[in-house]
Amino acid sequence: MLNDATDALGRLLPQGVLRETAPAYLEEPRGRYRGRAGLIAAPRTVDEVAAIVRACADARVPIVPRGGGTGLVGGQVMVEGAVPLLLSLERMNVIRATYPEEGVIVAEAGATLQQVREAAARVERQFPLALASQGTAQIGGMLGTNAGGVNVLRYGNARALCLGVEAVLPQGQVMHDLKRLRKDNTGYDIRDLLIGAEGTLGIITAASLVLAPVPAEVGVAMLVVESPEAALTLLSLAQARMAGGVTAFELISGQGLRFLDAAVPDLRQPFADRPDWLVLIEVGLPAGLSADEALEGLFTDAAEAGLVSDGVIAQSGQQTADLWAIRETIPEANRHVGAIASHDISLPLSEIARFIRDASAMLAEMADLRINCFGHLGDGNLHFNLFPVQGKTRDAYDDIRRSLSRAVHQMVVARGGSFSAEHGVGRLKAAELAEWGDPARLGAMRAIKDALDPAGIMNPGVILA
Amino acid sequence: MLNDATDALGRLLPQGVLRETAPAYLEEPRGRYRGRAGLIAAPRTVDEVAAIVRACADARVPIVPRGGGTGLVGGQVMVEGAVPLLLSLERMNVIRATYPEEGVIVAEAGATLQQVREAAARVERQFPLALASQGTAQIGGMLGTNAGGVNVLRYGNARALCLGVEAVLPQGQVMHDLKRLRKDNTGYDIRDLLIGAEGTLGIITAASLVLAPVPAEVGVAMLVVESPEAALTLLSLAQARMAGGVTAFELISGQGLRFLDAAVPDLRQPFADRPDWLVLIEVGLPAGLSADEALEGLFTDAAEAGLVSDGVIAQSGQQTADLWAIRETIPEANRHVGAIASHDISLPLSEIARFIRDASAMLAEMADLRINCFGHLGDGNLHFNLFPVQGKTRDAYDDIRRSLSRAVHQMVVARGGSFSAEHGVGRLKAAELAEWGDPARLGAMRAIKDALDPAGIMNPGVILA
């Protein structure tokens, strides 16, 4: 079937669009899956994308859309079923327009996050989505997976930052909906349906995205808290004082700091005794209010309330970078140790502290292991990752890996949380979604998938197994 | 068919759920439509709603879901086709839970906006959606229509304020998805699909809603600007200074002020000479920054830049209320004059000033009339309403009303705008959506409607004619 499609595509498309598979396109960051592909198509225009989709729909060839390939749930690689066509958006990477006075930028799907952020900065605005993989991650993939990151607390996830999309639907129809409007109540929210559908309902080829004003004052502090409870009370206090101006509120555990000591000993850490829990807070404030004073005021109040015992407020750009480096180097330190299992979970904020305690106790009964719990506490989004005890490697846990993860996810779901907060479902968690998803919601998802993609060619196996 | 359903429902439901039609349920605020209904069902639980929907699906009886009935596009009344069952959510009006530390409230669909706002205030939080009809408008209806209002600029519309829903789908399935999570990437965004679907894809019975911190400092000013261009430059300046802390940014025209003079002569207006254009700005700021000083600073900068020529900053709660009363009384003054036609439109911000000029010139060629252009300028959302010249009444324009509205909407659509910014499509604008909607998007909408509501019973005639 792929051969039929290839012949058809060869006639339809300009030279250079169809390419041989290159190994990098068949990999994903954690090496869990090894993809297969017959060919790669790298179109430059939405019409080329539409031609490809139509030809594949006719020939029933599956399409795997591909952005920067940084996704962590296997959405970008197809491992079973018919040999797919990989559709890479890499050549659709133009910033089509920037409207600083509107707070809007229109970017093609293949533009990297960094490209968009730099284009925003050139007009004195910011695109507030912030991810470590910004040099590689592409707008289309980030919308397809509804990417999160460290600024969701204030600015929302990728979905909240998208005003309109241009997309090719699964039968090759081009949806022109690149609106630049904050309010538009003209029918069903197809845009938000495509966002987060991980390429299973169509291919986003361009998007109009929100640019936010750059706050006049930005401040960063790292505060020592006794417990996750205290961290959450601190968050409430900070939000009340800052009128919602808290941009990031990240939790770091003592375990994470010790992993950093081992993996990156040169990294400057502000507290000689590694505390059990740290919070990294960033605020963006109006003109006329010193961020330093605002953070001092917060610290004083929080100290009086017994919420924080120590802290540093960055006094320079270098110090700001140093504090952020601690948070951002944790994944590297984790890789150095080698995780048994990683969990991208979210919980209602008032359930978090208890969850951390209860899950830790439960896991201690199941195995000797170490937990590095860190992440976007302000969003209720933890990366709750399990590591071998010293002297063991992750292989030693091969037999119980699945039961550990299952126990963690079950506890999360039972407490109203999500087993995929920001990474998506992909192929990795499709079975869990089938098991734990609300049946009525799953039924609606399946009905929509069948209605929009009757040939079932769009990224099969992702989300709905 | 309704009789079959009535018999079935009589057996299924507790006494008191099924009621005779009362006239108030068949009306809508502008008196454009007169609805019909066989019976009214007023269930108290989601299971009762599900039983009603299943019985109606079996008997193919259309259902018109009804909230507070304040909608302006006829979504709440059915005027043709089979006699429907009206499903009123009025008895599902419980605030199920409040989580101040999470910033979440869980309310049933029939709770009024005022109920939710008061419940939020009791725990020192705010539910930021703000509408004039808050005493009547219900949460379910506001989600169904993705309601807007004056605070969308900062806090988003109803969709942005909803974390999860409980809903009954068109075949009677109950979707339990009342999550309280800021991040949850587990499949298609069914929640946002139901929001804004105006009851055509299911019935929202409860929702978890976002509560925001109450800003430490709130300030309100009314500023005289020379033109809509100047107003928009002022908005950029304000957003940059306030780090996104502008809560409301409303445009008021001289025509509106003169209408107020005639209709409500006792209303205090701050400027003796009625200016051509005013902006009402509200800011919510962090502790440690006086709102008064922040607005003074903005005024000084804006005056130096030639953007504003005069202004008042509210110095008390009474003055704040007086300034807001000017904005909020405009609809009453409009009713006093009697509009030829009203338009709830939005445009990309950078198109607005030109649109106001061009549309005014175009209409002047078509008829002698007066324009009251006002609204949520910060969102690009104008209420662009047409009125008779003095000495004439709206009836005199009966022959050209449709062509005037059509011309306005055509110009809006041609400039990338929306012919329904915040009121929705309902029955009033279904034909316009069919004409101007993107064909691929409309096709997807139709496919989804058919897939989720194969019997076509959910609010037929709304959105998709």
mmCIF file of N, CA and C in Angstrom, chain A residues 109-183:
data_model
loop_
_atom_site.group_PDB
_atom_site.id
_atom_site.type_symbol
_atom_site.label_atom_id
_atom_site.label_comp_id
_atom_site.label_asym_id
_atom_site.label_seq_id
_atom_site.Cartn_x
_atom_site.Cartn_y
_atom_site.Cartn_z
ATOM 1 N N ALA A 109 4.183 25.270 11.653
ATOM 2 C CA ALA A 109 4.315 24.166 12.604
ATOM 3 C C ALA A 109 5.761 23.759 12.850
ATOM 4 N N GLY A 110 6.614 23.898 11.838
ATOM 5 C CA GLY A 110 7.984 23.446 11.981
ATOM 6 C C GLY A 110 8.915 24.450 12.636
ATOM 7 N N ALA A 111 8.421 25.634 12.936
ATOM 8 C CA ALA A 111 9.255 26.606 13.654
ATOM 9 C C ALA A 111 9.551 26.068 15.043
ATOM 10 N N THR A 112 10.777 26.236 15.485
ATOM 11 C CA THR A 112 11.097 25.765 16.834
ATOM 12 C C THR A 112 10.595 26.771 17.868
ATOM 13 N N LEU A 113 10.463 26.275 19.078
ATOM 14 C CA LEU A 113 10.066 27.161 20.173
ATOM 15 C C LEU A 113 11.045 28.319 20.294
ATOM 16 N N GLN A 114 12.311 28.006 20.159
ATOM 17 C CA GLN A 114 13.326 29.060 20.280
ATOM 18 C C GLN A 114 13.142 30.135 19.207
ATOM 19 N N GLN A 115 12.875 29.690 17.981
ATOM 20 C CA GLN A 115 12.619 30.643 16.895
ATOM 21 C C GLN A 115 11.479 31.595 17.262
ATOM 22 N N VAL A 116 10.412 31.035 17.782
ATOM 23 C CA VAL A 116 9.243 31.856 18.126
ATOM 24 C C VAL A 116 9.563 32.778 19.289
ATOM 25 N N ARG A 117 10.273 32.251 20.269
ATOM 26 C CA ARG A 117 10.614 33.098 21.421
ATOM 27 C C ARG A 117 11.537 34.231 21.008
ATOM 28 N N GLU A 118 12.454 33.934 20.100
ATOM 29 C CA GLU A 118 13.357 35.001 19.644
ATOM 30 C C GLU A 118 12.606 36.044 18.812
ATOM 31 N N ALA A 119 11.689 35.573 17.977
ATOM 32 C CA ALA A 119 10.904 36.529 17.176
ATOM 33 C C ALA A 119 10.069 37.421 18.088
ATOM 34 N N ALA A 120 9.561 36.848 19.161
ATOM 35 C CA ALA A 120 8.788 37.647 20.122
ATOM 36 C C ALA A 120 9.680 38.682 20.796
ATOM 37 N N ALA A 121 10.862 38.248 21.207
ATOM 38 C CA ALA A 121 11.767 39.160 21.902
ATOM 39 C C ALA A 121 12.167 40.335 21.004
ATOM 40 N N ARG A 122 12.287 40.072 19.695
ATOM 41 C CA ARG A 122 12.663 41.157 18.776
ATOM 42 C C ARG A 122 11.617 42.272 18.744
ATOM 43 N N VAL A 123 10.380 41.971 19.076
ATOM 44 C CA VAL A 123 9.348 43.018 19.119
ATOM 45 C C VAL A 123 8.939 43.339 20.561
ATOM 46 N N GLU A 124 9.829 43.015 21.493
ATOM 47 C CA GLU A 124 9.622 43.347 22.904
ATOM 48 C C GLU A 124 8.368 42.709 23.491
ATOM 49 N N ARG A 125 8.143 41.490 23.101
ATOM 50 C CA ARG A 125 7.078 40.700 23.700
ATOM 51 C C ARG A 125 7.694 39.369 24.107
ATOM 52 N N GLN A 126 6.899 38.520 24.752
ATOM 53 C CA GLN A 126 7.389 37.180 25.056
ATOM 54 C C GLN A 126 6.352 36.149 24.629
ATOM 55 N N PHE A 127 6.873 35.033 24.114
ATOM 56 C CA PHE A 127 6.012 33.854 23.956
ATOM 57 C C PHE A 127 6.278 33.011 25.186
ATOM 58 N N PRO A 128 5.278 32.903 26.079
ATOM 59 C CA PRO A 128 5.598 32.441 27.438
ATOM 60 C C PRO A 128 5.791 30.942 27.608
ATOM 61 N N LEU A 129 5.553 30.149 26.595
ATOM 62 C CA LEU A 129 5.798 28.721 26.760
ATOM 63 C C LEU A 129 7.303 28.499 26.895
ATOM 64 N N ALA A 130 7.698 27.752 27.908
ATOM 65 C CA ALA A 130 9.133 27.576 28.173
ATOM 66 C C ALA A 130 9.436 26.124 28.497
ATOM 67 N N LEU A 131 10.262 25.523 27.666
ATOM 68 C CA LEU A 131 10.669 24.125 27.806
ATOM 69 C C LEU A 131 12.171 24.019 27.646
ATOM 70 N N ALA A 132 12.740 23.019 28.297
ATOM 71 C CA ALA A 132 14.187 22.826 28.159
ATOM 72 C C ALA A 132 14.570 22.517 26.708
ATOM 73 N N SER A 133 13.689 21.833 25.973
ATOM 74 C CA SER A 133 14.036 21.405 24.611
ATOM 75 C C SER A 133 13.681 22.449 23.556
ATOM 76 N N GLN A 134 13.720 23.722 23.922
ATOM 77 C CA GLN A 134 13.200 24.755 23.025
ATOM 78 C C GLN A 134 13.942 24.858 21.687
ATOM 79 N N GLY A 135 15.191 24.438 21.659
ATOM 80 C CA GLY A 135 15.935 24.518 20.405
ATOM 81 C C GLY A 135 15.504 23.471 19.384
ATOM 82 N N THR A 136 14.841 22.438 19.847
ATOM 83 C CA THR A 136 14.440 21.324 18.988
ATOM 84 C C THR A 136 12.922 21.218 18.845
ATOM 85 N N ALA A 137 12.222 21.378 19.949
ATOM 86 C CA ALA A 137 10.762 21.218 19.935
ATOM 87 C C ALA A 137 10.137 22.216 18.966
ATOM 88 N N GLN A 138 9.168 21.729 18.201
ATOM 89 C CA GLN A 138 8.525 22.565 17.186
ATOM 90 C C GLN A 138 7.087 22.905 17.602
ATOM 91 N N ILE A 139 6.636 24.040 17.086
ATOM 92 C CA ILE A 139 5.308 24.546 17.443
ATOM 93 C C ILE A 139 4.217 23.503 17.163
ATOM 94 N N GLY A 140 4.291 22.860 16.010
ATOM 95 C CA GLY A 140 3.255 21.889 15.672
ATOM 96 C C GLY A 140 3.198 20.743 16.662
ATOM 97 N N GLY A 141 4.357 20.229 17.002
ATOM 98 C CA GLY A 141 4.411 19.139 17.975
ATOM 99 C C GLY A 141 3.977 19.596 19.358
ATOM 100 N N MET A 142 4.348 20.811 19.699
ATOM 101 C CA MET A 142 3.968 21.316 21.021
ATOM 102 C C MET A 142 2.463 21.533 21.110
ATOM 103 N N LEU A 143 1.847 21.945 20.011
ATOM 104 C CA LEU A 143 0.387 22.067 20.020
ATOM 105 C C LEU A 143 -0.253 20.679 19.972
ATOM 106 N N GLY A 144 0.291 19.813 19.140
ATOM 107 C CA GLY A 144 -0.263 18.466 19.050
ATOM 108 C C GLY A 144 -0.278 17.755 20.390
ATOM 109 N N THR A 145 0.727 18.043 21.209
ATOM 110 C CA THR A 145 0.802 17.392 22.520
ATOM 111 C C THR A 145 0.378 18.314 23.653
ATOM 112 N N ASN A 146 -0.103 19.502 23.324
ATOM 113 C CA ASN A 146 -0.501 20.479 24.357
ATOM 114 C C ASN A 146 0.598 20.625 25.414
ATOM 115 N N ALA A 147 1.768 21.018 24.967
ATOM 116 C CA ALA A 147 2.943 21.055 25.836
ATOM 117 C C ALA A 147 2.750 22.006 27.016
ATOM 118 N N GLY A 148 3.462 21.723 28.079
ATOM 119 C CA GLY A 148 3.340 22.499 29.308
ATOM 120 C C GLY A 148 4.574 23.323 29.595
ATOM 121 N N GLY A 149 5.359 22.899 30.584
ATOM 122 C CA GLY A 149 6.566 23.630 30.929
ATOM 123 C C GLY A 149 6.423 24.429 32.202
ATOM 124 N N VAL A 150 7.374 25.349 32.397
ATOM 125 C CA VAL A 150 7.490 25.996 33.706
ATOM 126 C C VAL A 150 6.607 27.227 33.884
ATOM 127 N N ASN A 151 5.982 27.747 32.837
ATOM 128 C CA ASN A 151 5.203 28.984 32.984
ATOM 129 C C ASN A 151 3.696 28.778 32.877
ATOM 130 N N VAL A 152 3.261 27.520 32.937
ATOM 131 C CA VAL A 152 1.831 27.228 32.790
ATOM 132 C C VAL A 152 1.009 27.885 33.899
ATOM 133 N N LEU A 153 1.599 27.924 35.083
ATOM 134 C CA LEU A 153 0.930 28.515 36.243
ATOM 135 C C LEU A 153 0.345 29.875 35.899
ATOM 136 N N ARG A 154 1.110 30.686 35.204
ATOM 137 C CA ARG A 154 0.627 32.031 34.889
ATOM 138 C C ARG A 154 -0.001 32.140 33.512
ATOM 139 N N TYR A 155 0.604 31.478 32.527
ATOM 140 C CA TYR A 155 0.214 31.737 31.141
ATOM 141 C C TYR A 155 -0.556 30.589 30.493
ATOM 142 N N GLY A 156 -0.691 29.486 31.187
ATOM 143 C CA GLY A 156 -1.406 28.351 30.605
ATOM 144 C C GLY A 156 -0.504 27.499 29.727
ATOM 145 N N ASN A 157 -1.052 26.362 29.306
ATOM 146 C CA ASN A 157 -0.302 25.447 28.456
ATOM 147 C C ASN A 157 -0.412 25.870 26.984
ATOM 148 N N ALA A 158 0.102 25.031 26.096
ATOM 149 C CA ALA A 158 0.110 25.397 24.674
ATOM 150 C C ALA A 158 -1.301 25.743 24.187
ATOM 151 N N ARG A 159 -2.289 24.984 24.638
ATOM 152 C CA ARG A 159 -3.671 25.244 24.206
ATOM 153 C C ARG A 159 -4.101 26.663 24.555
ATOM 154 N N ALA A 160 -3.755 27.088 25.754
ATOM 155 C CA ALA A 160 -4.175 28.419 26.194
ATOM 156 C C ALA A 160 -3.469 29.525 25.423
ATOM 157 N N LEU A 161 -2.383 29.182 24.765
ATOM 158 C CA LEU A 161 -1.590 30.193 24.058
ATOM 159 C C LEU A 161 -1.855 30.198 22.562
ATOM 160 N N CYS A 162 -2.841 29.465 22.118
ATOM 161 C CA CYS A 162 -3.120 29.366 20.686
ATOM 162 C C CYS A 162 -4.489 29.966 20.376
ATOM 163 N N LEU A 163 -4.506 30.913 19.468
ATOM 164 C CA LEU A 163 -5.764 31.566 19.087
ATOM 165 C C LEU A 163 -6.385 30.949 17.840
ATOM 166 N N GLY A 164 -5.575 30.343 17.003
ATOM 167 C CA GLY A 164 -6.129 29.795 15.772
ATOM 168 C C GLY A 164 -5.128 28.862 15.120
ATOM 169 N N VAL A 165 -5.638 27.972 14.285
ATOM 170 C CA VAL A 165 -4.757 27.033 13.597
ATOM 171 C C VAL A 165 -5.121 26.923 12.122
ATOM 172 N N GLU A 166 -4.111 26.614 11.358
ATOM 173 C CA GLU A 166 -4.306 26.100 10.002
ATOM 174 C C GLU A 166 -3.963 24.622 10.114
ATOM 175 N N ALA A 167 -4.811 23.771 9.557
ATOM 176 C CA ALA A 167 -4.578 22.338 9.738
ATOM 177 C C ALA A 167 -5.109 21.567 8.541
ATOM 178 N N VAL A 168 -4.541 20.399 8.359
ATOM 179 C CA VAL A 168 -5.058 19.479 7.345
ATOM 180 C C VAL A 168 -5.757 18.342 8.082
ATOM 181 N N LEU A 169 -7.041 18.168 7.774
ATOM 182 C CA LEU A 169 -7.831 17.128 8.432
ATOM 183 C C LEU A 169 -7.583 15.785 7.744
ATOM 184 N N PRO A 170 -8.025 14.693 8.362
ATOM 185 C CA PRO A 170 -7.589 13.354 7.916
ATOM 186 C C PRO A 170 -8.044 12.938 6.519
ATOM 187 N N GLN A 171 -8.964 13.677 5.928
ATOM 188 C CA GLN A 171 -9.317 13.339 4.549
ATOM 189 C C GLN A 171 -8.728 14.356 3.565
ATOM 190 N N GLY A 172 -7.821 15.151 4.075
ATOM 191 C CA GLY A 172 -7.107 16.082 3.213
ATOM 192 C C GLY A 172 -7.712 17.473 3.123
ATOM 193 N N GLN A 173 -8.795 17.707 3.849
ATOM 194 C CA GLN A 173 -9.384 19.051 3.842
ATOM 195 C C GLN A 173 -8.468 20.029 4.596
ATOM 196 N N VAL A 174 -8.297 21.202 4.036
ATOM 197 C CA VAL A 174 -7.497 22.224 4.713
ATOM 198 C C VAL A 174 -8.429 23.120 5.520
ATOM 199 N N MET A 175 -8.185 23.193 6.811
ATOM 200 C CA MET A 175 -8.970 24.078 7.672
ATOM 201 C C MET A 175 -8.201 25.381 7.857
ATOM 202 N N HIS A 176 -8.786 26.449 7.329
ATOM 203 C CA HIS A 176 -8.159 27.772 7.445
ATOM 204 C C HIS A 176 -8.796 28.483 8.630
ATOM 205 N N ASP A 177 -8.143 28.438 9.738
ATOM 206 C CA ASP A 177 -8.746 29.045 10.932
ATOM 207 C C ASP A 177 -7.668 29.738 11.760
ATOM 208 N N LEU A 178 -6.829 30.479 11.044
ATOM 209 C CA LEU A 178 -5.708 31.168 11.695
ATOM 210 C C LEU A 178 -6.169 32.494 12.262
ATOM 211 N N LYS A 179 -7.205 32.457 13.070
ATOM 212 C CA LYS A 179 -7.748 33.712 13.593
ATOM 213 C C LYS A 179 -6.811 34.328 14.631
ATOM 214 N N ARG A 180 -6.949 35.623 14.762
ATOM 215 C CA ARG A 180 -6.141 36.340 15.752
ATOM 216 C C ARG A 180 -7.071 37.019 16.756
ATOM 217 N N LEU A 181 -8.089 36.279 17.175
ATOM 218 C CA LEU A 181 -9.154 36.847 17.994
ATOM 219 C C LEU A 181 -9.130 36.260 19.404
ATOM 220 N N ARG A 182 -9.413 37.111 20.390
ATOM 221 C CA ARG A 182 -9.512 36.648 21.780
ATOM 222 C C ARG A 182 -10.905 36.118 22.072
ATOM 223 N N LYS A 183 -11.851 36.505 21.267
ATOM 224 C CA LYS A 183 -13.229 36.050 21.463
ATOM 225 C C LYS A 183 -13.800 35.686 20.113
#
